[in-house]
Each structure stands twice: as C-alpha cells, then as structure tokens.
Amino acid sequence: MATIQEATMDLALKAYPNELTPDVDNDYTVRVETHEMSLGLEHIATKVAKNLNKSVNEVRSILEEACQETANYAASGFCISTPLFTLRPMASGVIMEEELSQPVDREKISVYGSLSQGALLKEAFAKTHLKLFLQPAVTGPYITGMVSAAPVNPVTQTRAPIKGGKMAVLNVKNGKIVGDDPSVGITLTSVSNPETSFFIGPDDISPNTPTKLQFILPAGVTDGEWRVKITTQYSSSGQTKAPRSFELARPVNIGSTTAGGDGGGEEEGGGGGGSMG
C-alpha cells in the first residue's frame, strides 16, 4: 500500500514583493506554497478507510457515488450545502429575443457550478498553523506587466488600449535591455499565428531602465493575444552575463482597455508565472 500523506495542519505562506505598488518598496503579497503532490479521491478514500477501519474499495465507492449524485442534483437545479462547501448551479450568456423559442445554443449559454467554502473548511483554515517565508528576490529579468503609455483616465481609472503603432510600456524588474547578443530585445509573438512575431532591439527602447521599458509597438501588431518575452544580458553588478529571458505566462491582449495598474501581469504580483531561460 502506498504511503498515506498525513494532514499536518501546517500551511506554508510565501511573501513576494508587491509588484502592483511600484511607489512603495516595503510591502509584500502573500500566497500559499502548495505541495507538488496533488491528492485525489483514492488518497482521501484510503485515509478515511484507515480512520474508520473500513475497506478502501468500499469507502472509495461511497465517495464516488456521493460525488456523482451531488453533480446530478446540481445539474437538476438544486443548491447543495455540505459542511465542506456550498454548490450553486449557475448560467451565463446572452441570446436574442428570437432565440427564446429555439433550443438552447450551448455555444452561447454556459452552465456550471459555483462553489463557496462551508463551515468545516473555514474551521480547518482557522485552526491551521501558518508559517511565513520570504520568497527570494528575482535575480533575472522579470515582467510585471504591459500597458499603454497613455495616462490613466482619472474618472474611469483605465488607460487607452495598447495598439499597434502606439507607445507601450513594459514594467519590469532587472529588465534593462543591454548586451551584444542578437537575441537581446523584446519579442512579441501572435498567439493565433505563432509564425508572426516582431522584435524590438535596445536602440528602439527609451527609457530603457531596470524597471521600465518604453517603445513603439510595431504597426503590424494587430488586435488580439500576443506573447511577450524579453531577453537581456543585464546584471545589477554591471557585468555582462549570458543572455537570459523571461516570458509572461499569459498573453497580453492588444486592443483591450486595461485597468490603471499593470495590464497583463501576474496574479497577486507574484513571481514564477512566466518562464526564465
């Protein structure tokens, strides 16, 4: 029998420098450091069977049946309340009046379940022992977001959309674009057509600092999703290193109005969302 992973009721938290407040340099955001191993129904069944001195197969069958019936009731329009969670069936979408008498178009209407934590889960999180660790600072290039260079509208708190032919800004850490390697620069690649990409070299970036890269977005960059990668040989010590790259994990949406903060950045201002080379 495989080793059962015990629930220790210890929760590791990591503090990351808050990338959403560039004017404040001493605040942090906190995220849970989850285990690499994910637990499935088999593991839960094994642990419950051990606790109750029951057969693992019997417990797993009961749990599987309970999951199936829960899903069936939710799909029948019932709200389900358990000590662990509350499940509510939801729908979203927009249709025209003439479609009201027609069969539901599932391309336009989505149905799904919305979960919120129940009393048992709240109690467990309240009892767990929290351990806080500081995430080491990023040493290589890192992108915190990409926005239009236009000022934030004081009323709507949004910026003009990022558009081809217009000025854009990459907010970065250790991201000054320097070095003589041909790969050094900013690369934008179309998600819908990966063969289409544009390269912006160091001479076309101004200001070009460790925290800010401003450049004119090539006119050929059309509206839609684009992957953004920076490559540099910059070192805070002043010594040139081998080229290192960072790519945003999520594409930037060109042509969409963004909030006043850093558009296209990582959730919660955390690190690790992109890839370093």
mmCIF file with all atom_site columns, C-alpha atoms in Angstrom, residues 69-261:
data_model
loop_
_atom_site.group_PDB
_atom_site.id
_atom_site.type_symbol
_atom_site.label_atom_id
_atom_site.label_alt_id
_atom_site.label_comp_id
_atom_site.label_asym_id
_atom_site.label_entity_id
_atom_site.label_seq_id
_atom_site.pdbx_PDB_ins_code
_atom_site.Cartn_x
_atom_site.Cartn_y
_atom_site.Cartn_z
_atom_site.occupancy
_atom_site.B_iso_or_equiv
_atom_site.pdbx_formal_charge
_atom_site.auth_seq_id
_atom_site.auth_comp_id
_atom_site.auth_asym_id
_atom_site.auth_atom_id
_atom_site.pdbx_PDB_model_num
ATOM 1   C CA . GLU A 1 69  ? -25.222 12.278 -7.003  1.00 0.00 ? 69  GLU A CA 1
ATOM 2   C CA . THR A 1 70  ? -24.017 15.728 -5.956  1.00 0.00 ? 70  THR A CA 1
ATOM 3   C CA . ALA A 1 71  ? -23.275 16.551 -9.591  1.00 0.00 ? 71  ALA A CA 1
ATOM 4   C CA . ASN A 1 72  ? -26.661 15.164 -10.692 1.00 0.00 ? 72  ASN A CA 1
ATOM 5   C CA . TYR A 1 73  ? -28.589 17.237 -8.156  1.00 0.00 ? 73  TYR A CA 1
ATOM 6   C CA . ALA A 1 74  ? -26.681 20.414 -9.094  1.00 0.00 ? 74  ALA A CA 1
ATOM 7   C CA . ALA A 1 75  ? -27.396 19.739 -12.784 1.00 0.00 ? 75  ALA A CA 1
ATOM 8   C CA . SER A 1 76  ? -31.072 19.430 -11.810 1.00 0.00 ? 76  SER A CA 1
ATOM 9   C CA . GLY A 1 77  ? -31.176 22.933 -10.352 1.00 0.00 ? 77  GLY A CA 1
ATOM 10  C CA . PHE A 1 78  ? -30.629 22.159 -6.667  1.00 0.00 ? 78  PHE A CA 1
ATOM 11  C CA . CYS A 1 79  ? -28.317 24.148 -4.399  1.00 0.00 ? 79  CYS A CA 1
ATOM 12  C CA . ILE A 1 80  ? -26.270 21.758 -2.290  1.00 0.00 ? 80  ILE A CA 1
ATOM 13  C CA . SER A 1 81  ? -24.988 22.699 1.148   1.00 0.00 ? 81  SER A CA 1
ATOM 14  C CA . THR A 1 82  ? -22.456 20.440 2.897   1.00 0.00 ? 82  THR A CA 1
ATOM 15  C CA . PRO A 1 83  ? -20.073 21.057 5.801   1.00 0.00 ? 83  PRO A CA 1
ATOM 16  C CA . LEU A 1 84  ? -17.278 21.363 3.213   1.00 0.00 ? 84  LEU A CA 1
ATOM 17  C CA . PHE A 1 85  ? -18.855 23.585 0.555   1.00 0.00 ? 85  PHE A CA 1
ATOM 18  C CA . THR A 1 86  ? -21.982 25.170 -0.850  1.00 0.00 ? 86  THR A CA 1
ATOM 19  C CA . LEU A 1 87  ? -22.633 24.430 -4.529  1.00 0.00 ? 87  LEU A CA 1
ATOM 20  C CA . ARG A 1 88  ? -24.956 26.578 -6.622  1.00 0.00 ? 88  ARG A CA 1
ATOM 21  C CA . PRO A 1 89  ? -25.850 25.888 -10.271 1.00 0.00 ? 89  PRO A CA 1
ATOM 22  C CA . MET A 1 90  ? -25.134 28.913 -12.473 1.00 0.00 ? 90  MET A CA 1
ATOM 23  C CA . ALA A 1 91  ? -25.702 30.014 -16.059 1.00 0.00 ? 91  ALA A CA 1
ATOM 24  C CA . SER A 1 92  ? -24.311 32.860 -18.157 1.00 0.00 ? 92  SER A CA 1
ATOM 25  C CA . GLY A 1 93  ? -24.607 34.110 -21.702 1.00 0.00 ? 93  GLY A CA 1
ATOM 26  C CA . VAL A 1 94  ? -26.577 36.450 -23.948 1.00 0.00 ? 94  VAL A CA 1
ATOM 27  C CA . ILE A 1 95  ? -29.209 35.480 -26.536 1.00 0.00 ? 95  ILE A CA 1
ATOM 28  C CA . MET A 1 96  ? -31.542 37.432 -28.805 1.00 0.00 ? 96  MET A CA 1
ATOM 29  C CA . GLU A 1 97  ? -35.309 37.586 -28.408 1.00 0.00 ? 97  GLU A CA 1
ATOM 30  C CA . GLU A 1 98  ? -35.955 35.418 -31.470 1.00 0.00 ? 98  GLU A CA 1
ATOM 31  C CA . GLU A 1 99  ? -33.850 32.657 -29.878 1.00 0.00 ? 99  GLU A CA 1
ATOM 32  C CA . LEU A 1 100 ? -36.121 32.350 -26.833 1.00 0.00 ? 100 LEU A CA 1
ATOM 33  C CA . SER A 1 101 ? -38.387 29.818 -28.585 1.00 0.00 ? 101 SER A CA 1
ATOM 34  C CA . GLN A 1 102 ? -35.495 27.808 -30.007 1.00 0.00 ? 102 GLN A CA 1
ATOM 35  C CA . PRO A 1 103 ? -33.384 25.044 -28.429 1.00 0.00 ? 103 PRO A CA 1
ATOM 36  C CA . VAL A 1 104 ? -30.693 26.467 -26.161 1.00 0.00 ? 104 VAL A CA 1
ATOM 37  C CA . ASP A 1 105 ? -27.458 27.142 -28.025 1.00 0.00 ? 105 ASP A CA 1
ATOM 38  C CA . ARG A 1 106 ? -24.678 25.819 -25.771 1.00 0.00 ? 106 ARG A CA 1
ATOM 39  C CA . GLU A 1 107 ? -22.172 27.877 -27.728 1.00 0.00 ? 107 GLU A CA 1
ATOM 40  C CA . LYS A 1 108 ? -23.853 30.976 -26.288 1.00 0.00 ? 108 LYS A CA 1
ATOM 41  C CA . ILE A 1 109 ? -25.065 29.710 -22.910 1.00 0.00 ? 109 ILE A CA 1
ATOM 42  C CA . SER A 1 110 ? -22.733 28.196 -20.308 1.00 0.00 ? 110 SER A CA 1
ATOM 43  C CA . VAL A 1 111 ? -23.940 26.250 -17.276 1.00 0.00 ? 111 VAL A CA 1
ATOM 44  C CA . TYR A 1 112 ? -21.604 25.474 -14.414 1.00 0.00 ? 112 TYR A CA 1
ATOM 45  C CA . GLY A 1 113 ? -21.316 25.152 -10.642 1.00 0.00 ? 113 GLY A CA 1
ATOM 46  C CA . SER A 1 114 ? -20.193 27.902 -8.286  1.00 0.00 ? 114 SER A CA 1
ATOM 47  C CA . LEU A 1 115 ? -18.501 26.736 -5.083  1.00 0.00 ? 115 LEU A CA 1
ATOM 48  C CA . SER A 1 116 ? -18.051 28.581 -1.811  1.00 0.00 ? 116 SER A CA 1
ATOM 49  C CA . GLN A 1 117 ? -16.391 27.205 1.285   1.00 0.00 ? 117 GLN A CA 1
ATOM 50  C CA . GLY A 1 118 ? -18.502 25.701 4.011   1.00 0.00 ? 118 GLY A CA 1
ATOM 51  C CA . ALA A 1 119 ? -18.210 25.836 7.796   1.00 0.00 ? 119 ALA A CA 1
ATOM 52  C CA . LEU A 1 120 ? -15.933 22.788 8.012   1.00 0.00 ? 120 LEU A CA 1
ATOM 53  C CA . LEU A 1 121 ? -13.390 24.238 5.570   1.00 0.00 ? 121 LEU A CA 1
ATOM 54  C CA . LYS A 1 122 ? -13.477 27.630 7.312   1.00 0.00 ? 122 LYS A CA 1
ATOM 55  C CA . GLU A 1 123 ? -12.857 25.917 10.636  1.00 0.00 ? 123 GLU A CA 1
ATOM 56  C CA . ALA A 1 124 ? -9.915  23.924 9.261   1.00 0.00 ? 124 ALA A CA 1
ATOM 57  C CA . PHE A 1 125 ? -8.243  27.046 7.838   1.00 0.00 ? 125 PHE A CA 1
ATOM 58  C CA . ALA A 1 126 ? -8.832  28.841 11.144  1.00 0.00 ? 126 ALA A CA 1
ATOM 59  C CA . LYS A 1 127 ? -7.064  26.037 13.036  1.00 0.00 ? 127 LYS A CA 1
ATOM 60  C CA . THR A 1 128 ? -4.089  25.518 10.710  1.00 0.00 ? 128 THR A CA 1
ATOM 61  C CA . HIS A 1 129 ? -0.673  26.736 11.825  1.00 0.00 ? 129 HIS A CA 1
ATOM 62  C CA . LEU A 1 130 ? 0.712   29.396 9.477   1.00 0.00 ? 130 LEU A CA 1
ATOM 63  C CA . LYS A 1 131 ? 4.421   29.595 8.620   1.00 0.00 ? 131 LYS A CA 1
ATOM 64  C CA . LEU A 1 132 ? 5.592   32.616 6.642   1.00 0.00 ? 132 LEU A CA 1
ATOM 65  C CA . PHE A 1 133 ? 8.651   32.614 4.378   1.00 0.00 ? 133 PHE A CA 1
ATOM 66  C CA . LEU A 1 134 ? 10.160  35.374 2.274   1.00 0.00 ? 134 LEU A CA 1
ATOM 67  C CA . GLN A 1 135 ? 10.450  34.480 -1.396  1.00 0.00 ? 135 GLN A CA 1
ATOM 68  C CA . PRO A 1 136 ? 13.996  35.357 -2.553  1.00 0.00 ? 136 PRO A CA 1
ATOM 69  C CA . ALA A 1 137 ? 14.144  38.382 -4.809  1.00 0.00 ? 137 ALA A CA 1
ATOM 70  C CA . VAL A 1 138 ? 14.153  37.838 -8.542  1.00 0.00 ? 138 VAL A CA 1
ATOM 71  C CA . THR A 1 139 ? 17.687  37.874 -9.921  1.00 0.00 ? 139 THR A CA 1
ATOM 72  C CA . GLY A 1 140 ? 16.958  37.506 -13.614 1.00 0.00 ? 140 GLY A CA 1
ATOM 73  C CA . PRO A 1 141 ? 14.726  39.621 -15.865 1.00 0.00 ? 141 PRO A CA 1
ATOM 74  C CA . TYR A 1 142 ? 11.070  39.670 -14.859 1.00 0.00 ? 142 TYR A CA 1
ATOM 75  C CA . ILE A 1 143 ? 7.996   41.321 -16.398 1.00 0.00 ? 143 ILE A CA 1
ATOM 76  C CA . THR A 1 144 ? 5.352   42.646 -14.000 1.00 0.00 ? 144 THR A CA 1
ATOM 77  C CA . GLY A 1 145 ? 3.001   43.963 -16.693 1.00 0.00 ? 145 GLY A CA 1
ATOM 78  C CA . MET A 1 146 ? 2.476   45.728 -20.002 1.00 0.00 ? 146 MET A CA 1
ATOM 79  C CA . VAL A 1 147 ? 0.343   48.839 -20.531 1.00 0.00 ? 147 VAL A CA 1
ATOM 80  C CA . SER A 1 148 ? -0.254  51.636 -22.977 1.00 0.00 ? 148 SER A CA 1
ATOM 81  C CA . ALA A 1 149 ? 1.970   54.671 -22.376 1.00 0.00 ? 149 ALA A CA 1
ATOM 82  C CA . ALA A 1 150 ? -1.176  56.833 -22.254 1.00 0.00 ? 150 ALA A CA 1
ATOM 83  C CA . PRO A 1 151 ? -2.017  58.322 -18.838 1.00 0.00 ? 151 PRO A CA 1
ATOM 84  C CA . VAL A 1 152 ? -4.684  56.770 -16.625 1.00 0.00 ? 152 VAL A CA 1
ATOM 85  C CA . ASN A 1 153 ? -8.125  58.350 -17.042 1.00 0.00 ? 153 ASN A CA 1
ATOM 86  C CA . PRO A 1 154 ? -8.930  59.853 -13.599 1.00 0.00 ? 154 PRO A CA 1
ATOM 87  C CA . VAL A 1 155 ? -12.647 59.088 -13.986 1.00 0.00 ? 155 VAL A CA 1
ATOM 88  C CA . THR A 1 156 ? -12.650 55.537 -15.381 1.00 0.00 ? 156 THR A CA 1
ATOM 89  C CA . GLN A 1 157 ? -9.246  54.550 -13.918 1.00 0.00 ? 157 GLN A CA 1
ATOM 90  C CA . THR A 1 158 ? -8.381  52.896 -17.249 1.00 0.00 ? 158 THR A CA 1
ATOM 91  C CA . ARG A 1 159 ? -5.781  53.564 -19.925 1.00 0.00 ? 159 ARG A CA 1
ATOM 92  C CA . ALA A 1 160 ? -6.236  53.801 -23.662 1.00 0.00 ? 160 ALA A CA 1
ATOM 93  C CA . PRO A 1 161 ? -5.879  50.369 -25.300 1.00 0.00 ? 161 PRO A CA 1
ATOM 94  C CA . ILE A 1 162 ? -2.458  49.059 -26.263 1.00 0.00 ? 162 ILE A CA 1
ATOM 95  C CA . LYS A 1 163 ? -2.438  49.445 -30.057 1.00 0.00 ? 163 LYS A CA 1
ATOM 96  C CA . GLY A 1 164 ? -0.037  48.781 -32.909 1.00 0.00 ? 164 GLY A CA 1
ATOM 97  C CA . GLY A 1 165 ? 1.898   51.927 -33.859 1.00 0.00 ? 165 GLY A CA 1
ATOM 98  C CA . LYS A 1 166 ? 1.390   53.439 -30.391 1.00 0.00 ? 166 LYS A CA 1
ATOM 99  C CA . MET A 1 167 ? 3.720   53.744 -27.408 1.00 0.00 ? 167 MET A CA 1
ATOM 100 C CA . ALA A 1 168 ? 3.698   50.873 -24.911 1.00 0.00 ? 168 ALA A CA 1
ATOM 101 C CA . VAL A 1 169 ? 5.424   50.290 -21.580 1.00 0.00 ? 169 VAL A CA 1
ATOM 102 C CA . LEU A 1 170 ? 6.754   47.094 -20.036 1.00 0.00 ? 170 LEU A CA 1
ATOM 103 C CA . ASN A 1 171 ? 7.137   47.316 -16.264 1.00 0.00 ? 171 ASN A CA 1
ATOM 104 C CA . VAL A 1 172 ? 9.994   45.017 -15.334 1.00 0.00 ? 172 VAL A CA 1
ATOM 105 C CA . LYS A 1 173 ? 12.499  44.017 -12.680 1.00 0.00 ? 173 LYS A CA 1
ATOM 106 C CA . ASN A 1 174 ? 16.141  43.633 -13.661 1.00 0.00 ? 174 ASN A CA 1
ATOM 107 C CA . GLY A 1 175 ? 14.877  44.032 -17.206 1.00 0.00 ? 175 GLY A CA 1
ATOM 108 C CA . LYS A 1 176 ? 17.136  46.665 -18.746 1.00 0.00 ? 176 LYS A CA 1
ATOM 109 C CA . ILE A 1 177 ? 17.758  45.547 -22.339 1.00 0.00 ? 177 ILE A CA 1
ATOM 110 C CA . VAL A 1 178 ? 21.524  45.525 -22.850 1.00 0.00 ? 178 VAL A CA 1
ATOM 111 C CA . GLY A 1 179 ? 24.070  43.225 -24.452 1.00 0.00 ? 179 GLY A CA 1
ATOM 112 C CA . ASP A 1 180 ? 25.547  42.420 -27.844 1.00 0.00 ? 180 ASP A CA 1
ATOM 113 C CA . ASP A 1 181 ? 23.866  39.044 -28.332 1.00 0.00 ? 181 ASP A CA 1
ATOM 114 C CA . PRO A 1 182 ? 21.421  39.142 -31.308 1.00 0.00 ? 182 PRO A CA 1
ATOM 115 C CA . SER A 1 183 ? 18.641  37.768 -29.098 1.00 0.00 ? 183 SER A CA 1
ATOM 116 C CA . VAL A 1 184 ? 18.725  40.765 -26.729 1.00 0.00 ? 184 VAL A CA 1
ATOM 117 C CA . GLY A 1 185 ? 15.468  42.711 -27.013 1.00 0.00 ? 185 GLY A CA 1
ATOM 118 C CA . ILE A 1 186 ? 11.691  42.427 -26.773 1.00 0.00 ? 186 ILE A CA 1
ATOM 119 C CA . THR A 1 187 ? 9.867   39.768 -28.789 1.00 0.00 ? 187 THR A CA 1
ATOM 120 C CA . LEU A 1 188 ? 6.116   39.740 -29.438 1.00 0.00 ? 188 LEU A CA 1
ATOM 121 C CA . THR A 1 189 ? 4.557   36.614 -30.945 1.00 0.00 ? 189 THR A CA 1
ATOM 122 C CA . SER A 1 190 ? 0.969   36.220 -32.116 1.00 0.00 ? 190 SER A CA 1
ATOM 123 C CA . VAL A 1 191 ? -0.975  33.506 -30.274 1.00 0.00 ? 191 VAL A CA 1
ATOM 124 C CA . SER A 1 192 ? -3.320  32.886 -33.212 1.00 0.00 ? 192 SER A CA 1
ATOM 125 C CA . ASN A 1 193 ? -0.453  32.840 -35.720 1.00 0.00 ? 193 ASN A CA 1
ATOM 126 C CA . PRO A 1 194 ? 2.801   31.826 -33.961 1.00 0.00 ? 194 PRO A CA 1
ATOM 127 C CA . GLU A 1 195 ? 4.785   32.336 -37.184 1.00 0.00 ? 195 GLU A CA 1
ATOM 128 C CA . THR A 1 196 ? 4.129   36.086 -36.864 1.00 0.00 ? 196 THR A CA 1
ATOM 129 C CA . SER A 1 197 ? 6.485   37.846 -34.469 1.00 0.00 ? 197 SER A CA 1
ATOM 130 C CA . PHE A 1 198 ? 8.102   41.242 -34.027 1.00 0.00 ? 198 PHE A CA 1
ATOM 131 C CA . PHE A 1 199 ? 11.423  42.140 -32.434 1.00 0.00 ? 199 PHE A CA 1
ATOM 132 C CA . ILE A 1 200 ? 12.293  45.438 -30.736 1.00 0.00 ? 200 ILE A CA 1
ATOM 133 C CA . GLY A 1 201 ? 16.018  45.943 -30.160 1.00 0.00 ? 201 GLY A CA 1
ATOM 134 C CA . PRO A 1 202 ? 17.749  48.032 -27.467 1.00 0.00 ? 202 PRO A CA 1
ATOM 135 C CA . ASP A 1 203 ? 18.116  51.085 -29.769 1.00 0.00 ? 203 ASP A CA 1
ATOM 136 C CA . ASP A 1 204 ? 14.329  51.348 -30.081 1.00 0.00 ? 204 ASP A CA 1
ATOM 137 C CA . ILE A 1 205 ? 13.627  51.313 -26.352 1.00 0.00 ? 205 ILE A CA 1
ATOM 138 C CA . SER A 1 206 ? 13.587  54.576 -24.377 1.00 0.00 ? 206 SER A CA 1
ATOM 139 C CA . PRO A 1 207 ? 13.561  54.826 -21.460 1.00 0.00 ? 207 PRO A CA 1
ATOM 140 C CA . ASN A 1 208 ? 15.423  51.562 -21.088 1.00 0.00 ? 208 ASN A CA 1
ATOM 141 C CA . THR A 1 209 ? 15.929  51.028 -17.343 1.00 0.00 ? 209 THR A CA 1
ATOM 142 C CA . PRO A 1 210 ? 15.947  48.039 -14.966 1.00 0.00 ? 210 PRO A CA 1
ATOM 143 C CA . THR A 1 211 ? 12.297  48.795 -14.103 1.00 0.00 ? 211 THR A CA 1
ATOM 144 C CA . LYS A 1 212 ? 10.793  50.359 -17.253 1.00 0.00 ? 212 LYS A CA 1
ATOM 145 C CA . LEU A 1 213 ? 10.965  49.645 -20.995 1.00 0.00 ? 213 LEU A CA 1
ATOM 146 C CA . GLN A 1 214 ? 9.130   52.069 -23.281 1.00 0.00 ? 214 GLN A CA 1
ATOM 147 C CA . PHE A 1 215 ? 8.852   51.527 -27.029 1.00 0.00 ? 215 PHE A CA 1
ATOM 148 C CA . ILE A 1 216 ? 6.606   51.986 -30.055 1.00 0.00 ? 216 ILE A CA 1
ATOM 149 C CA . LEU A 1 217 ? 4.573   48.864 -30.710 1.00 0.00 ? 217 LEU A CA 1
ATOM 150 C CA . PRO A 1 218 ? 5.162   47.816 -34.357 1.00 0.00 ? 218 PRO A CA 1
ATOM 151 C CA . ALA A 1 219 ? 2.259   48.803 -36.623 1.00 0.00 ? 219 ALA A CA 1
ATOM 152 C CA . GLY A 1 220 ? 1.898   45.174 -37.724 1.00 0.00 ? 220 GLY A CA 1
ATOM 153 C CA . VAL A 1 221 ? 0.859   44.087 -34.226 1.00 0.00 ? 221 VAL A CA 1
ATOM 154 C CA . THR A 1 222 ? -2.878  43.554 -34.698 1.00 0.00 ? 222 THR A CA 1
ATOM 155 C CA . ASP A 1 223 ? -5.603  43.346 -32.050 1.00 0.00 ? 223 ASP A CA 1
ATOM 156 C CA . GLY A 1 224 ? -5.654  40.032 -30.210 1.00 0.00 ? 224 GLY A CA 1
ATOM 157 C CA . GLU A 1 225 ? -3.450  37.993 -27.887 1.00 0.00 ? 225 GLU A CA 1
ATOM 158 C CA . TRP A 1 226 ? 0.338   38.267 -28.099 1.00 0.00 ? 226 TRP A CA 1
ATOM 159 C CA . ARG A 1 227 ? 3.065   36.557 -26.122 1.00 0.00 ? 227 ARG A CA 1
ATOM 160 C CA . VAL A 1 228 ? 5.688   38.909 -24.706 1.00 0.00 ? 228 VAL A CA 1
ATOM 161 C CA . LYS A 1 229 ? 9.298   37.923 -23.985 1.00 0.00 ? 229 LYS A CA 1
ATOM 162 C CA . ILE A 1 230 ? 12.362  39.946 -23.001 1.00 0.00 ? 230 ILE A CA 1
ATOM 163 C CA . THR A 1 231 ? 15.975  38.827 -23.345 1.00 0.00 ? 231 THR A CA 1
ATOM 164 C CA . THR A 1 232 ? 18.878  40.696 -21.807 1.00 0.00 ? 232 THR A CA 1
ATOM 165 C CA . GLN A 1 233 ? 22.463  40.394 -20.613 1.00 0.00 ? 233 GLN A CA 1
ATOM 166 C CA . TYR A 1 234 ? 21.871  42.981 -17.902 1.00 0.00 ? 234 TYR A CA 1
ATOM 167 C CA . SER A 1 235 ? 23.375  42.483 -14.462 1.00 0.00 ? 235 SER A CA 1
ATOM 168 C CA . SER A 1 236 ? 22.883  44.765 -11.472 1.00 0.00 ? 236 SER A CA 1
ATOM 169 C CA . SER A 1 237 ? 26.599  44.353 -10.749 1.00 0.00 ? 237 SER A CA 1
ATOM 170 C CA . GLY A 1 238 ? 27.425  45.916 -14.096 1.00 0.00 ? 238 GLY A CA 1
ATOM 171 C CA . GLN A 1 239 ? 28.946  42.755 -15.525 1.00 0.00 ? 239 GLN A CA 1
ATOM 172 C CA . THR A 1 240 ? 27.530  41.352 -18.768 1.00 0.00 ? 240 THR A CA 1
ATOM 173 C CA . LYS A 1 241 ? 26.122  37.847 -18.418 1.00 0.00 ? 241 LYS A CA 1
ATOM 174 C CA . ALA A 1 242 ? 24.930  35.233 -20.864 1.00 0.00 ? 242 ALA A CA 1
ATOM 175 C CA . PRO A 1 243 ? 21.516  36.150 -22.309 1.00 0.00 ? 243 PRO A CA 1
ATOM 176 C CA . ARG A 1 244 ? 18.601  35.387 -20.005 1.00 0.00 ? 244 ARG A CA 1
ATOM 177 C CA . SER A 1 245 ? 14.927  35.532 -20.952 1.00 0.00 ? 245 SER A CA 1
ATOM 178 C CA . PHE A 1 246 ? 11.547  35.887 -19.288 1.00 0.00 ? 246 PHE A CA 1
ATOM 179 C CA . GLU A 1 247 ? 8.178   35.334 -20.969 1.00 0.00 ? 247 GLU A CA 1
ATOM 180 C CA . LEU A 1 248 ? 4.815   36.237 -19.485 1.00 0.00 ? 248 LEU A CA 1
ATOM 181 C CA . ALA A 1 249 ? 2.815   33.104 -18.739 1.00 0.00 ? 249 ALA A CA 1
ATOM 182 C CA . ARG A 1 250 ? -0.373  34.742 -20.023 1.00 0.00 ? 250 ARG A CA 1
ATOM 183 C CA . PRO A 1 251 ? -0.577  36.612 -23.326 1.00 0.00 ? 251 PRO A CA 1
ATOM 184 C CA . VAL A 1 252 ? -1.167  40.363 -23.468 1.00 0.00 ? 252 VAL A CA 1
ATOM 185 C CA . ASN A 1 253 ? -4.438  41.354 -25.137 1.00 0.00 ? 253 ASN A CA 1
ATOM 186 C CA . ILE A 1 254 ? -3.680  44.078 -27.658 1.00 0.00 ? 254 ILE A CA 1
ATOM 187 C CA . GLY A 1 255 ? -6.619  46.379 -28.370 1.00 0.00 ? 255 GLY A CA 1
ATOM 188 C CA . SER A 1 256 ? -8.323  45.970 -24.973 1.00 0.00 ? 256 SER A CA 1
ATOM 189 C CA . THR A 1 257 ? -8.669  48.751 -22.438 1.00 0.00 ? 257 THR A CA 1
ATOM 190 C CA . THR A 1 258 ? -6.716  47.913 -19.297 1.00 0.00 ? 258 THR A CA 1
ATOM 191 C CA . ALA A 1 259 ? -7.035  48.962 -15.691 1.00 0.00 ? 259 ALA A CA 1
ATOM 192 C CA . GLY A 1 260 ? -4.821  51.751 -14.428 1.00 0.00 ? 260 GLY A CA 1
ATOM 193 C CA . GLY A 1 261 ? -2.321  49.277 -12.983 1.00 0.00 ? 261 GLY A CA 1
#
